[in-house]
Amino acid sequence: MLNKIDLTGLSLEEMERFVADHGEPTYRGRQLFHWIYGRGVRTFAEMSDLPVTLRTRLAERATIGVLAPLGREVSGDGTRKYLFGCTDGRQIEAVLIPDEGRLTACLSTQVGCALACAFCLTGKMGFIRHLQAGEIVDQALALQRDLQPGERIGNLVLMGMGEPLHNYDATVKALSILAHPLGPAYPPRRITLSTVGLVPEIVRLGQSGLGVNLAVSLHAGTDELRDRLVPINRRYPLKELMAALRVYPLPPRRRITFEYVLIDGVNDRSEDARELARLLRGLRCKVNLLPLNETPAIPFRRPSQERVETFQRILKSAGILVTIRESRGLDISAACGLLATETNQKRLDSTGCLT
Ligand code: SAH
């Protein structure tokens, strides 16, 4: 028996080649691409403008969809967390966050993460593997299938598990599919890639012409502090990171977002805010403050609301655009930095850390 190929994750050119290899004209590849990504179908039988014989042949040779839905939890605030099983049994999570009539879909790019940021639960898991482009795209397609009438996904953010730029090729391929006019057609300005600051890949992303938004997880305004919170800072210190960001080819009217997790007594002092303001001077940017989401496995606390507001005020008075990100889905561990799959979570709870 032939091994079936899964089509999820193939680019338009790859789908055209796939149909050509089966003796079909290339426009059939475009039709397939549109059915799978644009219409979100999961069976060839639904592809009503393909000849029945072709649908049957395709079903014998190919499949659609690489993720199995394993669970769905709904938070008191409406945030939904989805657990998916990959074909190798690994599990990943994605989140849908309601936001002013629209939904933001938060996708994962890796199982676990290699960057080991001090306050992040996914970081505690360690790196297990990269996701393939199809596994990234399929999260968005699965979330779309779960929309209620009247709901739609307005924004896509790569802020789930993993470091997207560590998995550069699959991430960029997935984003090109998600933004493709024949596919789900998310406009690049509605897509945000969040990175811990891998400098060579930031440069590459800028040159790729993809045009998605860039968010950088900064968390500190000095190397001394950032080295402790974000270990990769020792490899790509602030001077290099900021130099790359200052020449990053930003489309008109866009800004780089800096994420800053506020941790009680660690990086939330007024002096830290002033250092941050100095670092960002003259850059077209905005700062998104994230009061730490606490979890027993992480030895840090969230600052008081008053501290958060003081920090915000200092940045504002330095002329920096700054917002405070509300924690969403805390009651179901769907909030930033709390994604670690079910099985791993259990291992974390019993030992306090992953071995
Ligand atoms: N690796 C990428 C994508 C992950 S995005 C990155 O670092 O940007 C997840 C965001 O949540 C990052 O800004 C991360 O720093 C933040 N985060 C991690 N742990 C957190 C926690 N415990 N509380 C609040 N935010 C956290």
mmCIF file of C-alpha atoms and ligand atoms in Angstrom:
data_model
loop_
_atom_site.group_PDB
_atom_site.id
_atom_site.type_symbol
_atom_site.label_atom_id
_atom_site.label_comp_id
_atom_site.label_asym_id
_atom_site.label_seq_id
_atom_site.Cartn_x
_atom_site.Cartn_y
_atom_site.Cartn_z
ATOM 1 C CA MET A 1 0.000 0.000 0.000
ATOM 2 C CA LEU A 2 1.106 3.516 -0.853
ATOM 3 C CA ASN A 3 2.091 5.821 1.946
ATOM 4 C CA LYS A 4 -0.336 8.728 1.878
ATOM 5 C CA ILE A 5 1.048 12.241 1.775
ATOM 6 C CA ASP A 6 -0.554 14.951 3.884
ATOM 7 C CA LEU A 7 -1.201 18.095 1.896
ATOM 8 C CA THR A 8 -1.453 20.495 4.867
ATOM 9 C CA GLY A 9 1.626 22.668 4.812
ATOM 10 C CA LEU A 10 2.329 22.428 1.078
ATOM 11 C CA SER A 11 2.853 25.767 -0.647
ATOM 12 C CA LEU A 12 0.931 26.616 -3.810
ATOM 13 C CA GLU A 13 3.912 25.602 -5.949
ATOM 14 C CA GLU A 14 4.200 22.298 -4.085
ATOM 15 C CA MET A 15 0.519 21.568 -4.582
ATOM 16 C CA GLU A 16 0.810 22.349 -8.270
ATOM 17 C CA ARG A 17 3.749 19.965 -8.477
ATOM 18 C CA PHE A 18 1.822 17.322 -6.564
ATOM 19 C CA VAL A 19 -1.078 17.377 -9.030
ATOM 20 C CA ALA A 20 1.298 17.555 -12.003
ATOM 21 C CA ASP A 21 3.026 14.403 -10.717
ATOM 22 C CA HIS A 22 -0.381 12.755 -10.910
ATOM 23 C CA GLY A 23 -0.910 13.863 -14.498
ATOM 24 C CA GLU A 24 -3.240 16.746 -13.729
ATOM 25 C CA PRO A 25 -3.060 20.340 -15.009
ATOM 26 C CA THR A 26 -1.518 22.825 -12.562
ATOM 27 C CA TYR A 27 -4.765 24.764 -12.068
ATOM 28 C CA ARG A 28 -5.994 21.732 -10.105
ATOM 29 C CA GLY A 29 -3.238 22.594 -7.604
ATOM 30 C CA ARG A 30 -4.707 26.050 -7.163
ATOM 31 C CA GLN A 31 -8.134 24.532 -6.615
ATOM 32 C CA LEU A 32 -6.749 22.161 -3.987
ATOM 33 C CA PHE A 33 -4.895 25.007 -2.261
ATOM 34 C CA HIS A 34 -8.068 27.075 -2.134
ATOM 35 C CA TRP A 35 -10.235 24.217 -0.847
ATOM 36 C CA ILE A 36 -7.792 23.248 1.880
ATOM 37 C CA TYR A 37 -6.645 26.655 3.130
ATOM 38 C CA GLY A 38 -9.245 29.093 1.810
ATOM 39 C CA ARG A 39 -12.366 27.003 2.453
ATOM 40 C CA GLY A 40 -10.926 24.849 5.205
ATOM 41 C CA VAL A 41 -12.349 21.513 3.996
ATOM 42 C CA ARG A 42 -11.004 18.259 5.435
ATOM 43 C CA THR A 43 -12.159 15.800 2.791
ATOM 44 C CA PHE A 44 -11.675 15.544 -0.949
ATOM 45 C CA ALA A 45 -15.346 14.576 -1.303
ATOM 46 C CA GLU A 46 -16.307 18.187 -0.519
ATOM 47 C CA MET A 47 -14.274 19.603 -3.420
ATOM 48 C CA SER A 48 -17.278 19.976 -5.661
ATOM 49 C CA ASP A 49 -15.524 21.518 -8.673
ATOM 50 C CA LEU A 50 -13.113 18.580 -9.011
ATOM 51 C CA PRO A 51 -14.179 15.566 -11.118
ATOM 52 C CA VAL A 52 -15.405 12.714 -8.926
ATOM 53 C CA THR A 53 -12.733 10.362 -10.295
ATOM 54 C CA LEU A 54 -10.015 12.817 -9.297
ATOM 55 C CA ARG A 55 -11.479 13.231 -5.810
ATOM 56 C CA THR A 56 -11.414 9.451 -5.402
ATOM 57 C CA ARG A 57 -7.816 9.205 -6.615
ATOM 58 C CA LEU A 58 -6.698 12.014 -4.321
ATOM 59 C CA ALA A 59 -8.355 10.350 -1.346
ATOM 60 C CA GLU A 60 -6.397 7.188 -2.096
ATOM 61 C CA ARG A 61 -3.087 9.055 -2.122
ATOM 62 C CA ALA A 62 -3.391 11.977 0.233
ATOM 63 C CA THR A 63 -4.883 13.221 3.465
ATOM 64 C CA ILE A 64 -5.781 16.674 4.775
ATOM 65 C CA GLY A 65 -5.035 17.741 8.345
ATOM 66 C CA VAL A 66 -2.181 16.844 10.679
ATOM 67 C CA LEU A 67 -3.614 17.787 14.067
ATOM 68 C CA ALA A 68 -6.152 15.852 16.124
ATOM 69 C CA PRO A 69 -8.331 17.933 18.460
ATOM 70 C CA LEU A 70 -7.780 16.595 21.990
ATOM 71 C CA GLY A 71 -9.386 19.205 24.167
ATOM 72 C CA ARG A 72 -10.976 22.616 24.448
ATOM 73 C CA GLU A 73 -11.284 24.680 27.608
ATOM 74 C CA VAL A 74 -13.191 27.934 27.975
ATOM 75 C CA SER A 75 -12.125 30.587 30.462
ATOM 76 C CA GLY A 76 -14.496 32.760 32.476
ATOM 77 C CA ASP A 77 -13.416 35.678 30.270
ATOM 78 C CA GLY A 78 -14.266 33.813 27.046
ATOM 79 C CA THR A 79 -10.700 32.846 26.138
ATOM 80 C CA ARG A 80 -10.572 29.359 24.610
ATOM 81 C CA LYS A 81 -7.586 27.061 24.855
ATOM 82 C CA TYR A 82 -7.213 24.158 22.433
ATOM 83 C CA LEU A 83 -5.082 21.086 22.862
ATOM 84 C CA PHE A 84 -3.981 19.268 19.707
ATOM 85 C CA GLY A 85 -2.239 15.962 19.158
ATOM 86 C CA CYS A 86 0.435 15.747 16.452
ATOM 87 C CA THR A 87 0.902 12.578 14.401
ATOM 88 C CA ASP A 88 3.919 11.604 16.560
ATOM 89 C CA GLY A 89 1.856 11.882 19.753
ATOM 90 C CA ARG A 90 3.322 15.237 20.832
ATOM 91 C CA GLN A 91 0.850 17.823 22.049
ATOM 92 C CA ILE A 92 0.578 21.525 21.374
ATOM 93 C CA GLU A 93 -1.736 24.319 22.397
ATOM 94 C CA ALA A 94 -3.362 27.279 20.672
ATOM 95 C CA VAL A 95 -5.572 29.985 22.126
ATOM 96 C CA LEU A 96 -8.479 32.118 20.865
ATOM 97 C CA ILE A 97 -8.829 35.413 22.680
ATOM 98 C CA PRO A 98 -11.980 37.554 22.305
ATOM 99 C CA ASP A 99 -11.085 41.184 21.802
ATOM 100 C CA GLU A 100 -13.583 43.921 20.958
ATOM 101 C CA GLY A 101 -15.827 41.906 18.665
ATOM 102 C CA ARG A 102 -12.910 40.136 17.022
ATOM 103 C CA LEU A 103 -10.866 37.143 18.002
ATOM 104 C CA THR A 104 -7.113 36.927 18.216
ATOM 105 C CA ALA A 105 -5.671 33.505 17.444
ATOM 106 C CA CYS A 106 -2.462 32.688 19.274
ATOM 107 C CA LEU A 107 -0.465 29.885 17.636
ATOM 108 C CA SER A 108 2.475 27.718 18.699
ATOM 109 C CA THR A 109 5.584 27.204 16.577
ATOM 110 C CA GLN A 110 7.471 24.548 18.571
ATOM 111 C CA VAL A 111 6.844 21.768 21.061
ATOM 112 C CA GLY A 112 8.556 23.277 24.090
ATOM 113 C CA CYS A 113 11.191 25.976 23.681
ATOM 114 C CA ALA A 114 14.982 26.139 23.826
ATOM 115 C CA LEU A 115 15.343 29.707 25.056
ATOM 116 C CA ALA A 116 14.684 29.083 28.764
ATOM 117 C CA CYS A 117 13.469 32.563 29.752
ATOM 118 C CA ALA A 118 13.453 32.607 33.546
ATOM 119 C CA PHE A 119 9.740 33.321 34.010
ATOM 120 C CA CYS A 120 8.208 31.214 31.207
ATOM 121 C CA LEU A 121 6.613 27.823 31.729
ATOM 122 C CA THR A 122 7.150 26.695 28.137
ATOM 123 C CA GLY A 123 10.825 27.502 28.674
ATOM 124 C CA LYS A 124 10.864 25.126 31.639
ATOM 125 C CA MET A 125 9.746 22.278 29.357
ATOM 126 C CA GLY A 126 12.867 22.595 27.290
ATOM 127 C CA PHE A 127 12.990 22.122 23.551
ATOM 128 C CA ILE A 128 11.299 19.028 22.172
ATOM 129 C CA ARG A 129 10.960 19.733 18.469
ATOM 130 C CA HIS A 130 10.109 22.271 15.788
ATOM 131 C CA LEU A 131 6.601 22.265 14.374
ATOM 132 C CA GLN A 132 6.272 21.733 10.648
ATOM 133 C CA ALA A 133 4.611 24.433 8.542
ATOM 134 C CA GLY A 134 1.502 22.252 8.250
ATOM 135 C CA GLU A 135 1.239 21.945 12.026
ATOM 136 C CA ILE A 136 1.336 25.720 12.395
ATOM 137 C CA VAL A 137 -1.201 26.335 9.605
ATOM 138 C CA ASP A 138 -3.486 23.558 10.857
ATOM 139 C CA GLN A 139 -3.840 25.273 14.253
ATOM 140 C CA ALA A 140 -5.349 28.313 12.520
ATOM 141 C CA LEU A 141 -7.608 26.125 10.367
ATOM 142 C CA ALA A 142 -8.812 24.170 13.412
ATOM 143 C CA LEU A 143 -9.564 27.376 15.309
ATOM 144 C CA GLN A 144 -11.491 28.696 12.308
ATOM 145 C CA ARG A 145 -13.609 25.550 12.239
ATOM 146 C CA ASP A 146 -14.596 26.168 15.843
ATOM 147 C CA LEU A 147 -15.920 29.710 15.241
ATOM 148 C CA GLN A 148 -19.539 30.413 16.133
ATOM 149 C CA PRO A 149 -21.808 32.238 13.659
ATOM 150 C CA GLY A 150 -20.775 35.894 13.547
ATOM 151 C CA GLU A 151 -17.313 35.267 14.976
ATOM 152 C CA ARG A 152 -14.152 35.854 13.026
ATOM 153 C CA ILE A 153 -10.436 35.831 13.622
ATOM 154 C CA GLY A 154 -9.104 39.372 13.230
ATOM 155 C CA ASN A 155 -5.511 38.849 14.286
ATOM 156 C CA LEU A 156 -2.992 36.044 14.259
ATOM 157 C CA VAL A 157 -0.154 36.137 16.757
ATOM 158 C CA LEU A 158 2.744 33.709 17.032
ATOM 159 C CA MET A 159 2.824 33.974 20.807
ATOM 160 C CA GLY A 160 2.023 30.426 21.825
ATOM 161 C CA MET A 161 4.602 27.794 22.661
ATOM 162 C CA GLY A 162 8.026 28.160 21.131
ATOM 163 C CA GLU A 163 10.325 30.700 19.534
ATOM 164 C CA PRO A 164 9.152 31.323 15.953
ATOM 165 C CA LEU A 165 12.511 32.570 14.692
ATOM 166 C CA HIS A 166 14.294 29.482 16.029
ATOM 167 C CA ASN A 167 12.009 27.586 13.630
ATOM 168 C CA TYR A 168 12.498 30.139 10.864
ATOM 169 C CA ASP A 169 11.774 28.184 7.669
ATOM 170 C CA ALA A 170 8.601 26.446 8.838
ATOM 171 C CA THR A 171 7.311 29.654 10.432
ATOM 172 C CA VAL A 172 7.848 31.771 7.335
ATOM 173 C CA LYS A 173 6.339 29.076 5.127
ATOM 174 C CA ALA A 174 3.284 28.827 7.395
ATOM 175 C CA LEU A 175 2.842 32.601 7.414
ATOM 176 C CA SER A 176 3.062 32.800 3.617
ATOM 177 C CA ILE A 177 0.298 30.199 3.370
ATOM 178 C CA LEU A 178 -1.842 31.957 5.988
ATOM 179 C CA ALA A 179 -1.439 35.301 4.201
ATOM 180 C CA HIS A 180 -1.965 33.890 0.696
ATOM 181 C CA PRO A 181 -4.945 35.445 -1.138
ATOM 182 C CA LEU A 182 -6.103 31.983 -2.286
ATOM 183 C CA GLY A 183 -5.737 30.650 1.247
ATOM 184 C CA PRO A 184 -6.987 32.025 4.561
ATOM 185 C CA ALA A 185 -5.796 35.458 3.338
ATOM 186 C CA TYR A 186 -4.883 37.031 6.667
ATOM 187 C CA PRO A 187 -3.435 40.442 5.783
ATOM 188 C CA PRO A 188 0.200 40.631 6.956
ATOM 189 C CA ARG A 189 -0.590 43.730 9.013
ATOM 190 C CA ARG A 190 -2.932 41.526 11.064
ATOM 191 C CA ILE A 191 -0.209 38.975 11.779
ATOM 192 C CA THR A 192 2.354 39.454 14.552
ATOM 193 C CA LEU A 193 5.471 37.392 15.057
ATOM 194 C CA SER A 194 6.856 37.604 18.577
ATOM 195 C CA THR A 195 10.519 36.850 19.156
ATOM 196 C CA VAL A 196 12.913 36.781 22.053
ATOM 197 C CA GLY A 197 15.377 38.608 19.800
ATOM 198 C CA LEU A 198 17.347 36.260 17.521
ATOM 199 C CA VAL A 199 19.263 38.924 15.628
ATOM 200 C CA PRO A 200 20.276 37.130 12.389
ATOM 201 C CA GLU A 201 16.731 35.841 11.908
ATOM 202 C CA ILE A 202 15.256 39.297 12.583
ATOM 203 C CA VAL A 203 17.436 40.600 9.754
ATOM 204 C CA ARG A 204 16.310 37.726 7.516
ATOM 205 C CA LEU A 205 12.673 38.338 8.352
ATOM 206 C CA GLY A 206 13.061 41.997 7.436
ATOM 207 C CA GLN A 207 14.548 40.987 4.080
ATOM 208 C CA SER A 208 11.862 38.358 3.441
ATOM 209 C CA GLY A 209 9.324 41.001 2.456
ATOM 210 C CA LEU A 210 6.639 39.115 4.372
ATOM 211 C CA GLY A 211 5.463 42.370 5.954
ATOM 212 C CA VAL A 212 4.141 40.922 9.211
ATOM 213 C CA ASN A 213 4.382 42.849 12.484
ATOM 214 C CA LEU A 214 7.319 42.272 14.746
ATOM 215 C CA ALA A 215 7.088 42.044 18.526
ATOM 216 C CA VAL A 216 10.227 41.689 20.596
ATOM 217 C CA SER A 217 10.182 40.271 24.103
ATOM 218 C CA LEU A 218 12.535 42.678 25.833
ATOM 219 C CA HIS A 219 11.849 42.522 29.588
ATOM 220 C CA ALA A 220 14.879 44.636 30.545
ATOM 221 C CA GLY A 221 16.626 47.824 29.510
ATOM 222 C CA THR A 222 20.147 46.756 30.458
ATOM 223 C CA ASP A 223 22.272 43.717 29.587
ATOM 224 C CA GLU A 224 22.965 43.028 33.229
ATOM 225 C CA LEU A 225 19.260 42.503 33.927
ATOM 226 C CA ARG A 226 18.357 40.952 30.586
ATOM 227 C CA ASP A 227 21.140 38.356 30.839
ATOM 228 C CA ARG A 228 19.378 37.005 33.921
ATOM 229 C CA LEU A 229 15.870 36.920 32.503
ATOM 230 C CA VAL A 230 16.492 36.053 28.865
ATOM 231 C CA PRO A 231 19.611 33.867 28.554
ATOM 232 C CA ILE A 232 19.903 34.394 24.776
ATOM 233 C CA ASN A 233 20.835 37.999 25.586
ATOM 234 C CA ARG A 234 24.362 36.773 26.295
ATOM 235 C CA ARG A 235 24.615 35.747 22.663
ATOM 236 C CA TYR A 236 22.737 38.733 21.203
ATOM 237 C CA PRO A 237 23.177 41.624 23.658
ATOM 238 C CA LEU A 238 21.003 44.719 23.577
ATOM 239 C CA LYS A 239 23.429 46.750 21.493
ATOM 240 C CA GLU A 240 23.234 44.236 18.627
ATOM 241 C CA LEU A 241 19.502 43.686 19.013
ATOM 242 C CA MET A 242 18.702 47.387 19.009
ATOM 243 C CA ALA A 243 21.032 48.046 16.078
ATOM 244 C CA ALA A 244 19.142 45.426 14.032
ATOM 245 C CA LEU A 245 15.784 46.882 15.071
ATOM 246 C CA ARG A 246 16.799 50.442 14.224
ATOM 247 C CA VAL A 247 17.353 49.459 10.607
ATOM 248 C CA TYR A 248 14.456 46.982 10.415
ATOM 249 C CA PRO A 249 12.424 47.794 7.264
ATOM 250 C CA LEU A 250 9.121 48.817 8.855
ATOM 251 C CA PRO A 251 6.211 49.512 6.521
ATOM 252 C CA PRO A 252 4.841 53.068 6.816
ATOM 253 C CA ARG A 253 2.817 53.828 9.951
ATOM 254 C CA ARG A 254 3.868 50.591 11.637
ATOM 255 C CA ARG A 255 5.729 50.222 14.895
ATOM 256 C CA ILE A 256 7.808 47.534 16.506
ATOM 257 C CA THR A 257 6.133 46.234 19.666
ATOM 258 C CA PHE A 258 8.230 45.585 22.743
ATOM 259 C CA GLU A 259 6.825 43.159 25.256
ATOM 260 C CA TYR A 260 7.940 43.690 28.817
ATOM 261 C CA VAL A 261 6.866 41.210 31.487
ATOM 262 C CA LEU A 262 6.780 43.095 34.797
ATOM 263 C CA ILE A 263 8.181 41.067 37.685
ATOM 264 C CA ASP A 264 7.916 42.224 41.269
ATOM 265 C CA GLY A 265 11.232 43.534 42.586
ATOM 266 C CA VAL A 266 13.156 42.314 39.530
ATOM 267 C CA ASN A 267 12.526 44.673 36.592
ATOM 268 C CA ASP A 268 9.670 46.900 37.773
ATOM 269 C CA ARG A 269 11.533 49.740 39.525
ATOM 270 C CA SER A 270 11.235 53.342 38.332
ATOM 271 C CA GLU A 271 14.908 53.183 37.394
ATOM 272 C CA ASP A 272 14.158 50.175 35.142
ATOM 273 C CA ALA A 273 11.467 52.193 33.379
ATOM 274 C CA ARG A 274 13.910 55.041 32.821
ATOM 275 C CA GLU A 275 16.555 52.662 31.437
ATOM 276 C CA LEU A 276 13.959 51.245 29.083
ATOM 277 C CA ALA A 277 12.936 54.704 27.919
ATOM 278 C CA ARG A 278 16.594 55.550 27.229
ATOM 279 C CA LEU A 279 17.070 52.359 25.241
ATOM 280 C CA LEU A 280 14.022 52.970 23.057
ATOM 281 C CA ARG A 281 14.593 56.650 22.407
ATOM 282 C CA GLY A 282 13.945 57.612 18.790
ATOM 283 C CA LEU A 283 12.618 54.208 17.748
ATOM 284 C CA ARG A 284 9.195 53.861 16.058
ATOM 285 C CA CYS A 285 7.759 51.529 18.684
ATOM 286 C CA LYS A 286 5.191 50.815 21.347
ATOM 287 C CA VAL A 287 5.598 49.010 24.617
ATOM 288 C CA ASN A 288 3.220 46.354 25.834
ATOM 289 C CA LEU A 289 3.527 45.780 29.572
ATOM 290 C CA LEU A 290 2.563 42.283 30.743
ATOM 291 C CA PRO A 291 2.235 41.967 34.511
ATOM 292 C CA LEU A 292 3.698 38.512 35.204
ATOM 293 C CA ASN A 293 1.321 35.563 35.112
ATOM 294 C CA GLU A 294 2.183 33.595 38.201
ATOM 295 C CA THR A 295 2.480 29.825 38.432
ATOM 296 C CA PRO A 296 3.948 27.649 41.202
ATOM 297 C CA ALA A 297 6.783 26.435 38.975
ATOM 298 C CA ILE A 298 8.073 29.992 38.453
ATOM 299 C CA PRO A 299 9.884 31.706 41.366
ATOM 300 C CA PHE A 300 8.619 35.229 40.603
ATOM 301 C CA ARG A 301 5.663 37.392 41.619
ATOM 302 C CA ARG A 302 3.453 39.890 39.850
ATOM 303 C CA PRO A 303 3.920 43.522 40.934
ATOM 304 C CA SER A 304 1.108 45.571 42.462
ATOM 305 C CA GLN A 305 -1.226 47.432 40.117
ATOM 306 C CA GLU A 306 0.242 50.649 41.467
ATOM 307 C CA ARG A 307 3.780 49.636 40.410
ATOM 308 C CA VAL A 308 2.522 48.683 36.973
ATOM 309 C CA GLU A 309 0.855 52.062 36.581
ATOM 310 C CA THR A 310 3.899 53.970 37.817
ATOM 311 C CA PHE A 311 6.052 52.079 35.323
ATOM 312 C CA GLN A 312 3.618 52.958 32.575
ATOM 313 C CA ARG A 313 3.525 56.624 33.600
ATOM 314 C CA ILE A 314 7.319 56.953 33.408
ATOM 315 C CA LEU A 315 7.392 55.525 29.897
ATOM 316 C CA LYS A 316 4.502 57.751 28.824
ATOM 317 C CA SER A 317 6.171 60.872 30.120
ATOM 318 C CA ALA A 318 9.229 59.920 28.064
ATOM 319 C CA GLY A 319 6.944 60.055 25.003
ATOM 320 C CA ILE A 320 6.628 56.298 24.534
ATOM 321 C CA LEU A 321 3.346 54.682 23.497
ATOM 322 C CA VAL A 322 2.565 52.123 26.144
ATOM 323 C CA THR A 323 -0.292 49.753 26.893
ATOM 324 C CA ILE A 324 -0.872 47.254 29.662
ATOM 325 C CA ARG A 325 -1.869 43.811 28.471
ATOM 326 C CA GLU A 326 -4.622 42.291 30.548
ATOM 327 C CA SER A 327 -4.026 38.644 31.365
ATOM 328 C CA ARG A 328 -6.560 36.533 29.543
ATOM 329 C CA GLY A 329 -7.530 32.941 30.238
ATOM 330 C CA LEU A 330 -5.605 32.759 33.517
ATOM 331 C CA ASP A 331 -8.106 30.314 35.050
ATOM 332 C CA ILE A 332 -7.370 27.768 32.297
ATOM 333 C CA SER A 333 -3.609 28.435 32.097
ATOM 334 C CA ALA A 334 -4.023 29.914 28.642
ATOM 335 C CA ALA A 335 -2.275 33.183 29.460
ATOM 336 C CA CYS A 336 1.119 34.298 28.166
ATOM 337 C CA GLY A 337 3.933 32.108 29.347
ATOM 338 C CA LEU A 338 1.651 29.476 30.863
ATOM 339 C CA LEU A 339 1.397 27.170 27.874
ATOM 340 C CA ALA A 340 2.896 23.769 28.550
ATOM 341 C CA THR A 341 0.981 20.754 27.363
ATOM 342 C CA GLU A 342 -1.151 18.663 29.675
ATOM 343 C CA THR A 343 1.200 15.737 30.147
ATOM 344 C CA ASN A 344 4.164 17.995 30.676
ATOM 345 C CA GLN A 345 2.148 20.116 33.073
ATOM 346 C CA LYS A 346 1.563 17.057 35.250
ATOM 347 C CA ARG A 347 5.239 16.262 35.324
ATOM 348 C CA LEU A 348 5.907 19.874 36.232
ATOM 349 C CA ASP A 349 3.425 19.867 39.094
ATOM 350 C CA SER A 350 4.828 16.817 40.795
ATOM 351 C CA THR A 351 8.492 17.747 40.578
ATOM 352 C CA GLY A 352 8.373 21.528 40.454
ATOM 353 C CA CYS A 353 10.474 21.450 37.343
ATOM 354 C CA LEU A 354 11.030 19.290 34.331
ATOM 355 C CA THR A 355 13.890 16.893 34.271
HETATM 356 N N1 SAH B 1 9.292 33.028 22.097
HETATM 357 C C1 SAH B 1 8.533 34.162 21.652
HETATM 358 C C2 SAH B 1 7.078 33.836 21.558
HETATM 359 C C3 SAH B 1 6.403 33.543 22.883
HETATM 360 S S1 SAH B 1 5.290 34.806 23.135
HETATM 361 C C4 SAH B 1 8.820 35.351 22.536
HETATM 362 O O1 SAH B 1 9.503 35.198 23.533
HETATM 363 O O2 SAH B 1 8.420 36.457 22.200
HETATM 364 C C5 SAH B 1 4.900 34.690 24.737
HETATM 365 C C6 SAH B 1 5.024 36.032 25.452
HETATM 366 O O3 SAH B 1 4.666 35.793 26.811
HETATM 367 C C7 SAH B 1 6.456 36.537 25.461
HETATM 368 O O4 SAH B 1 6.505 37.939 25.416
HETATM 369 C C8 SAH B 1 6.913 36.045 26.808
HETATM 370 O O5 SAH B 1 8.016 36.755 27.277
HETATM 371 C C9 SAH B 1 5.689 36.246 27.646
HETATM 372 N N2 SAH B 1 5.687 35.479 28.881
HETATM 373 C C10 SAH B 1 6.387 34.357 29.153
HETATM 374 N N3 SAH B 1 6.144 33.940 30.413
HETATM 375 C C11 SAH B 1 5.271 34.823 30.945
HETATM 376 C C12 SAH B 1 4.636 34.934 32.205
HETATM 377 N N4 SAH B 1 4.849 34.028 33.168
HETATM 378 N N5 SAH B 1 3.805 35.956 32.400
HETATM 379 C C13 SAH B 1 3.551 36.862 31.424
HETATM 380 N N6 SAH B 1 4.111 36.798 30.207
HETATM 381 C C14 SAH B 1 4.977 35.808 29.975
#
